[in-house]
Short mmCIF file of C-alpha atoms in Angstrom, two decimals:
data_model
loop_
_atom_site.label_atom_id
_atom_site.label_comp_id
_atom_site.label_asym_id
_atom_site.label_seq_id
_atom_site.Cartn_x
_atom_site.Cartn_y
_atom_site.Cartn_z
CA VAL P 1 5.94 0.99 15.52
CA SER P 2 6.22 -2.15 16.84
CA LYS P 3 5.11 -3.05 13.61
CA VAL P 4 8.45 -1.21 11.43
CA GLY P 5 10.64 -1.26 14.34
CA ALA P 6 13.37 1.44 11.39
CA VAL P 7 14.03 5.12 11.23
CA PHE P 8 13.41 5.95 7.43
CA GLN P 9 15.17 8.50 4.96
CA PHE P 10 13.22 9.88 1.86
CA ASP P 11 15.28 11.89 -1.13
CA VAL P 12 11.87 12.01 -2.79
CA LYS P 13 13.05 14.05 -6.23
CA ASP P 14 11.88 17.48 -6.26
CA ALA P 15 10.39 17.94 -3.15
CA GLY P 16 12.60 17.05 -0.69
CA THR P 17 14.24 15.12 2.33
CA TRP P 18 12.03 13.22 4.76
CA THR P 19 12.02 11.27 7.93
CA VAL P 20 9.87 8.76 9.01
CA ASP P 21 11.22 7.28 12.54
CA LEU P 22 8.63 4.02 13.53
CA LYS P 23 11.29 2.68 15.79
CA ASN P 24 11.51 5.39 18.54
CA GLY P 25 8.42 5.84 20.64
CA PRO P 26 4.91 7.35 19.18
CA GLY P 27 7.14 7.41 16.08
CA SER P 28 6.90 10.75 14.67
CA VAL P 29 7.65 11.99 10.82
CA GLY P 30 10.30 15.55 9.66
CA THR P 31 11.75 17.57 7.53
CA GLY P 32 15.26 17.02 7.27
CA PRO P 33 17.74 13.59 7.23
CA ALA P 34 17.96 11.41 9.50
CA GLU P 35 20.47 11.82 12.56
CA LYS P 36 20.63 8.22 11.47
CA ALA P 37 18.31 5.94 9.00
CA ASP P 38 17.86 2.51 9.09
CA CYS P 39 17.32 2.40 5.00
CA THR P 40 17.57 5.17 2.67
CA ILE P 41 15.04 5.68 0.11
CA ALA P 42 15.79 6.97 -3.33
CA VAL P 43 12.13 8.58 -5.69
CA ALA P 44 10.72 10.84 -7.89
CA LYS P 45 7.89 12.94 -6.53
CA ASP P 46 5.04 10.78 -8.16
CA ASP P 47 6.47 8.20 -7.52
CA PHE P 48 6.60 8.43 -3.63
CA VAL P 49 2.67 10.01 -3.96
CA GLY P 50 2.27 6.42 -5.78
CA LEU P 51 3.95 4.33 -3.52
CA MET P 52 1.98 6.07 -0.58
CA THR P 53 -1.60 5.93 -1.24
CA GLY P 54 -0.83 1.95 -2.77
CA LYS P 55 -1.24 2.74 -6.51
CA LEU P 56 2.08 2.12 -7.08
CA ASP P 57 4.12 -0.98 -6.00
CA GLY P 58 7.72 -0.35 -4.24
CA GLN P 59 9.22 -3.76 -5.71
CA GLN P 60 8.05 -2.73 -9.65
CA LEU P 61 9.73 0.29 -9.15
CA PHE P 62 12.24 -1.19 -8.05
CA MET P 63 12.60 -3.54 -10.30
CA ALA P 64 12.37 -0.59 -13.14
CA GLY P 65 14.72 1.51 -11.68
CA LYS P 66 12.76 4.12 -10.49
CA LEU P 67 12.96 3.30 -6.02
CA LYS P 68 16.58 2.78 -4.97
CA VAL P 69 17.81 1.51 -1.64
CA SER P 70 20.86 2.33 0.83
CA GLY P 71 21.03 0.70 4.37
CA ASN P 72 18.46 -2.57 5.41
CA MET P 73 16.86 -3.49 2.27
CA MET P 74 14.77 -6.14 3.75
CA LEU P 75 12.68 -2.36 5.81
CA ALA P 76 12.04 -1.64 3.12
CA THR P 77 9.44 -4.39 2.35
CA LYS P 78 7.55 -2.85 5.93
CA LEU P 79 6.33 0.23 3.62
CA ASN P 80 2.99 -1.66 3.30
CA HIS P 81 2.37 -0.33 6.94
CA LEU P 82 2.86 3.45 6.00
CA GLN P 83 -0.19 3.21 3.91
#
């Protein structure tokens, strides 16, 4: 939590919306949209799994148009802490 300091909302196509709070308390993960996301990521389900398992690179997905970021884009670079 201290390394990231942000609330992420993941809009995963065909899998729903997830919130990862790495800003408050010990952190948390839940379903549904964040009350106030610092960074929102929209991605397909298979690409999300690849990203979280380290098999796919977030920058490459972004450059290919397969990952869309809104809010504070610099926070997306901290996603490697979630692997």
